[in-house]
PDB file of C-alpha atoms in Angstrom:
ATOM      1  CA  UNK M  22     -46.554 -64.706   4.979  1.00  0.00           C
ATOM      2  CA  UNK M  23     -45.783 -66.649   1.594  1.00  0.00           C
ATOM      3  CA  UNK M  24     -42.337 -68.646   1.371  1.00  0.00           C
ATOM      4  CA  UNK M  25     -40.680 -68.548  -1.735  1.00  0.00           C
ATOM      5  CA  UNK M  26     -38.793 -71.131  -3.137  1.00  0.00           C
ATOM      6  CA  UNK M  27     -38.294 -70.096  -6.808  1.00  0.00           C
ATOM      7  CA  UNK M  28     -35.078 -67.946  -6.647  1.00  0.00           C
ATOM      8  CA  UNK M  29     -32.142 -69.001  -8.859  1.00  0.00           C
ATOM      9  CA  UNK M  30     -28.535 -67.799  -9.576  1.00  0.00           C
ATOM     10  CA  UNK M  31     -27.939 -66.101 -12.911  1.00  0.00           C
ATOM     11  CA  UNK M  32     -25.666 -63.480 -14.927  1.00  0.00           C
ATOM     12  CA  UNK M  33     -26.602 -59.908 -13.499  1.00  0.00           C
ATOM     13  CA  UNK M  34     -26.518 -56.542 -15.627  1.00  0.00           C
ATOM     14  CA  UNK M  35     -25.054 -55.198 -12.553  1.00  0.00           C
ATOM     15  CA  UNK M  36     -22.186 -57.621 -12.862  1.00  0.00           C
ATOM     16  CA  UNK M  37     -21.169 -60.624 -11.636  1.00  0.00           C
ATOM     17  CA  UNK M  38     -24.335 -63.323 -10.623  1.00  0.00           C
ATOM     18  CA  UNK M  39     -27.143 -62.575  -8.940  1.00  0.00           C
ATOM     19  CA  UNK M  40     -30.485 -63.627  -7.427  1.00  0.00           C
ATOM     20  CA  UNK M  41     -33.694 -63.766  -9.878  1.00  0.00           C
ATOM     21  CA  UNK M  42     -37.237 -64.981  -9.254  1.00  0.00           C
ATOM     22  CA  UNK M  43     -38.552 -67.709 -11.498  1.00  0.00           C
ATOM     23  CA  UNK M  44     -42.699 -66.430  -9.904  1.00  0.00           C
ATOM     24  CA  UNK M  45     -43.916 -63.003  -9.046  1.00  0.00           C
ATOM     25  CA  UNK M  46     -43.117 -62.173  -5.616  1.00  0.00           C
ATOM     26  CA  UNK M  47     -45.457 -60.575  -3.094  1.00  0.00           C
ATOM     27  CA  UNK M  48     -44.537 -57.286  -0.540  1.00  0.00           C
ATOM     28  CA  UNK M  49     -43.727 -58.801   2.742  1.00  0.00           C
ATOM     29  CA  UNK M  50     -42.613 -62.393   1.574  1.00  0.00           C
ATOM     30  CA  UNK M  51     -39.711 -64.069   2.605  1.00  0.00           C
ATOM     31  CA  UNK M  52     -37.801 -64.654   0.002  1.00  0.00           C
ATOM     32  CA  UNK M  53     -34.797 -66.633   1.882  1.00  0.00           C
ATOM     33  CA  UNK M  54     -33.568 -67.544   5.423  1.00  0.00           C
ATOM     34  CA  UNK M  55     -29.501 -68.117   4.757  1.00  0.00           C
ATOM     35  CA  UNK M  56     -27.986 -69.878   8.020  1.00  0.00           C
ATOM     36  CA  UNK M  57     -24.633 -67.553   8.779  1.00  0.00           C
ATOM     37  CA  UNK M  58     -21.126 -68.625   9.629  1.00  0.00           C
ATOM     38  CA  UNK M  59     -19.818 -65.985  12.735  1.00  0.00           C
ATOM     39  CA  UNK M  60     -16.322 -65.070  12.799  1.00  0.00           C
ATOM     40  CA  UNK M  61     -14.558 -63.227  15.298  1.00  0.00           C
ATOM     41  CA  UNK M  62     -13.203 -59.524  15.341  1.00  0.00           C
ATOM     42  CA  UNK M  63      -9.882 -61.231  14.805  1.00  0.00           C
ATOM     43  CA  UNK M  64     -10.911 -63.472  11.620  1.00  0.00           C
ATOM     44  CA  UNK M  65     -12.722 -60.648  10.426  1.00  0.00           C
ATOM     45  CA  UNK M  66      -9.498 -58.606   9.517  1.00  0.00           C
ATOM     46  CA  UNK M  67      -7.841 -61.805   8.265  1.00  0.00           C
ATOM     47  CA  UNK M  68     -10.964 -61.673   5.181  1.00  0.00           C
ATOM     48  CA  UNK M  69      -9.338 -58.572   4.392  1.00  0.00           C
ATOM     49  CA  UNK M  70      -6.273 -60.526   2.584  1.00  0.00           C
ATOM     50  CA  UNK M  71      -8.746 -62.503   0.804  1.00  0.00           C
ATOM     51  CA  UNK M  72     -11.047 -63.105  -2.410  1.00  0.00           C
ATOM     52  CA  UNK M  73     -13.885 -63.052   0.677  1.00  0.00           C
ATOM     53  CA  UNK M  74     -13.269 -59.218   1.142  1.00  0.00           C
ATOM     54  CA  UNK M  75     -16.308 -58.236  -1.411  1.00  0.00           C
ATOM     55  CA  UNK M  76     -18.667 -60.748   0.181  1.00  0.00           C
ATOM     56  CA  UNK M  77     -18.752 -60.838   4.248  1.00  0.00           C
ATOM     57  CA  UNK M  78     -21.737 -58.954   6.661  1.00  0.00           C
ATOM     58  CA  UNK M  79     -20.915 -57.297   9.414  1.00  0.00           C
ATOM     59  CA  UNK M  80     -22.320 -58.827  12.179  1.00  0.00           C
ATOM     60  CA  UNK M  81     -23.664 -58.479  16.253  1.00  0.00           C
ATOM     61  CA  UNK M  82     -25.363 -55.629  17.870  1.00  0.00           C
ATOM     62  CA  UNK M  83     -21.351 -53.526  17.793  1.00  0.00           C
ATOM     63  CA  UNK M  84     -20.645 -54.664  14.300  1.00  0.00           C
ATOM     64  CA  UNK M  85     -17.469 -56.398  15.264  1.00  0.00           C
ATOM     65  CA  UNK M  86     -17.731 -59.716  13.936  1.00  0.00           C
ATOM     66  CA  UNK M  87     -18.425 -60.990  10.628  1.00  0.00           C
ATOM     67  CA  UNK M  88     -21.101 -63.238   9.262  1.00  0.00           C
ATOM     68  CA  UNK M  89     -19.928 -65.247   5.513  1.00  0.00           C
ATOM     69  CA  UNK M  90     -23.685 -65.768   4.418  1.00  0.00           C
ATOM     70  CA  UNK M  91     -24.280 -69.431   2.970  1.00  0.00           C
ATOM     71  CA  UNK M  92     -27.204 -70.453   0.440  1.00  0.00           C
ATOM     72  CA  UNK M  93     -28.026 -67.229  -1.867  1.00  0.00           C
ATOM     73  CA  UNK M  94     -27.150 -65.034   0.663  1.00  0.00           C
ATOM     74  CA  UNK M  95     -23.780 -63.888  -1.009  1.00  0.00           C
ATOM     75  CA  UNK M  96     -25.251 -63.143  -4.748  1.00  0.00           C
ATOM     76  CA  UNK M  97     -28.043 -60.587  -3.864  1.00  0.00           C
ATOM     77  CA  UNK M  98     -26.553 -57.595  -5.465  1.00  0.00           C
ATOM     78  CA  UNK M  99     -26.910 -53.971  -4.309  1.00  0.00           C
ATOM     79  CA  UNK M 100     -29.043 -51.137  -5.335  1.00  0.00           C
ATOM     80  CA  UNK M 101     -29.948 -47.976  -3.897  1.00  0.00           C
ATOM     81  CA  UNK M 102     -33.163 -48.424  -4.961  1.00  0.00           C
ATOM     82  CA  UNK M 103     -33.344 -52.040  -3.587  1.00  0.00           C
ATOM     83  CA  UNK M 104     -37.026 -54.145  -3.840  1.00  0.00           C
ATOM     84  CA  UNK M 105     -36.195 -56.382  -0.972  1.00  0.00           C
ATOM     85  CA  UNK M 106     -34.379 -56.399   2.125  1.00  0.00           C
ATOM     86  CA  UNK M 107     -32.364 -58.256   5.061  1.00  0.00           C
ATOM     87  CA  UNK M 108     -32.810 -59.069   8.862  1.00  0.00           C
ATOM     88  CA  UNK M 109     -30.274 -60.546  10.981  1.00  0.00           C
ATOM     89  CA  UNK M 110     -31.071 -62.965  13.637  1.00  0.00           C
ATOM     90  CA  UNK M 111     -28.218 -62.690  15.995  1.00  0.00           C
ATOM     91  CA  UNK M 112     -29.941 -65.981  18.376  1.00  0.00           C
ATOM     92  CA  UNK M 113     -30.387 -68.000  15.377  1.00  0.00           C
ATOM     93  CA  UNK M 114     -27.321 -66.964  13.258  1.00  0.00           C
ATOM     94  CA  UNK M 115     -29.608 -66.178  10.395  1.00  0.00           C
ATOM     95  CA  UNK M 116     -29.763 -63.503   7.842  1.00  0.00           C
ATOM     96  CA  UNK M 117     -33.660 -63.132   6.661  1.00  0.00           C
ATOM     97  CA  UNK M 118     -34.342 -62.052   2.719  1.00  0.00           C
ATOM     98  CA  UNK M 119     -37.910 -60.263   2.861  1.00  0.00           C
ATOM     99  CA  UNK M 120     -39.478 -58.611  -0.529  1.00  0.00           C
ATOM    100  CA  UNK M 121     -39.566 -54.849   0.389  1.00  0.00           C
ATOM    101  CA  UNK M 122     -42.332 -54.318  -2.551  1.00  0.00           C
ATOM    102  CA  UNK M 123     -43.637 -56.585  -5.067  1.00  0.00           C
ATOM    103  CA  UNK M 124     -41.018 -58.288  -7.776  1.00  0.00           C
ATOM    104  CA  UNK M 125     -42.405 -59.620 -11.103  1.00  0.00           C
ATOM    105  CA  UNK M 126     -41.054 -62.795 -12.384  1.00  0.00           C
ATOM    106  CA  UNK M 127     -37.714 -62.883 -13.806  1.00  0.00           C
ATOM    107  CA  UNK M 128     -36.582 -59.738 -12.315  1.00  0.00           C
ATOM    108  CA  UNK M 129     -33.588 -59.730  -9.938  1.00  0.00           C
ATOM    109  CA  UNK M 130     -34.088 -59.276  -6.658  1.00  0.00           C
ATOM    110  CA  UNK M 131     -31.238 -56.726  -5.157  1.00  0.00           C
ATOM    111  CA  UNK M 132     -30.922 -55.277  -1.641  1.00  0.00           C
ATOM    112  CA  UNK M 133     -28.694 -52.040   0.281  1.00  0.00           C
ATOM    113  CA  UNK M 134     -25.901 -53.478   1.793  1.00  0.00           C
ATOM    114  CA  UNK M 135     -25.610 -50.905   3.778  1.00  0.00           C
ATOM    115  CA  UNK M 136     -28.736 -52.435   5.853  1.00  0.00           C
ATOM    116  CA  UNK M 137     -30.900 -49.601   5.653  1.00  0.00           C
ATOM    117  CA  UNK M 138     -32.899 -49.926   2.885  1.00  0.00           C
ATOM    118  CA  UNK M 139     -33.380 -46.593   2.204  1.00  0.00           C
ATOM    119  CA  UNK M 140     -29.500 -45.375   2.523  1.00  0.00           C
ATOM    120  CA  UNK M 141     -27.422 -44.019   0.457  1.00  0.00           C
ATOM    121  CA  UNK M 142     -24.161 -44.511   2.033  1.00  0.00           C
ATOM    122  CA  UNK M 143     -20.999 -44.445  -0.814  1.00  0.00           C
ATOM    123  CA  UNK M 144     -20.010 -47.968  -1.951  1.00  0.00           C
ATOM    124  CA  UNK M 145     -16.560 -49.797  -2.332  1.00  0.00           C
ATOM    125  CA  UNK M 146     -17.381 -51.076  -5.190  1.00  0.00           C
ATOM    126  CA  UNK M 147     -18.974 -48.730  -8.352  1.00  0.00           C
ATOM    127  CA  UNK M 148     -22.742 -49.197  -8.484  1.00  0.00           C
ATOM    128  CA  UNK M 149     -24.495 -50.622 -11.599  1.00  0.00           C
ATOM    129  CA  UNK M 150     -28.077 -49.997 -11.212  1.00  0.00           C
ATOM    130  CA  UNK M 151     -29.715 -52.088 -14.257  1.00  0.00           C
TER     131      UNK M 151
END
């Protein structure tokens, strides 16, 4: 499995930043393992009251806790149509980035965040697909 290490933060159509590929990106690649910091149940409602709202995972096999996703983790933007997608690693407190299908250079690289690649689930946010 190729490792890529070309992915760089950037001004999204979809608004806000997010995560583009400076090389062509093969199906099946990891794009990015982002360590993750857990929170409790209890910290998890306290992100509520804060600019973090928009930008936690939920995270553990119930959902309860919260994950804050360091290195790119937090500027992958979503798309119902998305060309990669994320594993959690519960053991290793990781979140994995793998390319879904192939992504041509310079394109941005978006994922569901509702974890299933394929759902459709109604957003908090309105969705900008670019």
């Amino acid at each position: 499995m190729q490792r890529i290490d070309s992915v760089y933060f950037a001004e999204s159509a979809r608004g806000g930043r997010g995560v583009f590929t400076a090389n062509a990106i093969d199906a099946g690649s990891v794009i990015e393992i982002c360590p993750v910091i857990v929170l409790s149940k209890k910290d998890r409602r306290r992100i509520h009251e804060t600019k973090l709202h928009d930008y936690y995972f939920l995270w553990g096999e119930e959902e309860k806790k919260a994950a804050i996703i360091l290195g790119f983790g937090f500027l992958y933007n979503h798309s119902y149509q998305p060309n990669a997608e994320y594993v959690p690693n519960y053991n290793d407190k990781t979140l994995t980035f793998y390319a879904k299908e192939p992504i041509a250079a310079g394109e941005e690289i978006t994922v569901n965040y509702s974890g299933d690649p394929e759902g459709n689930h109604k957003m908090w946010f309105e969705v900008k697909e670019a």
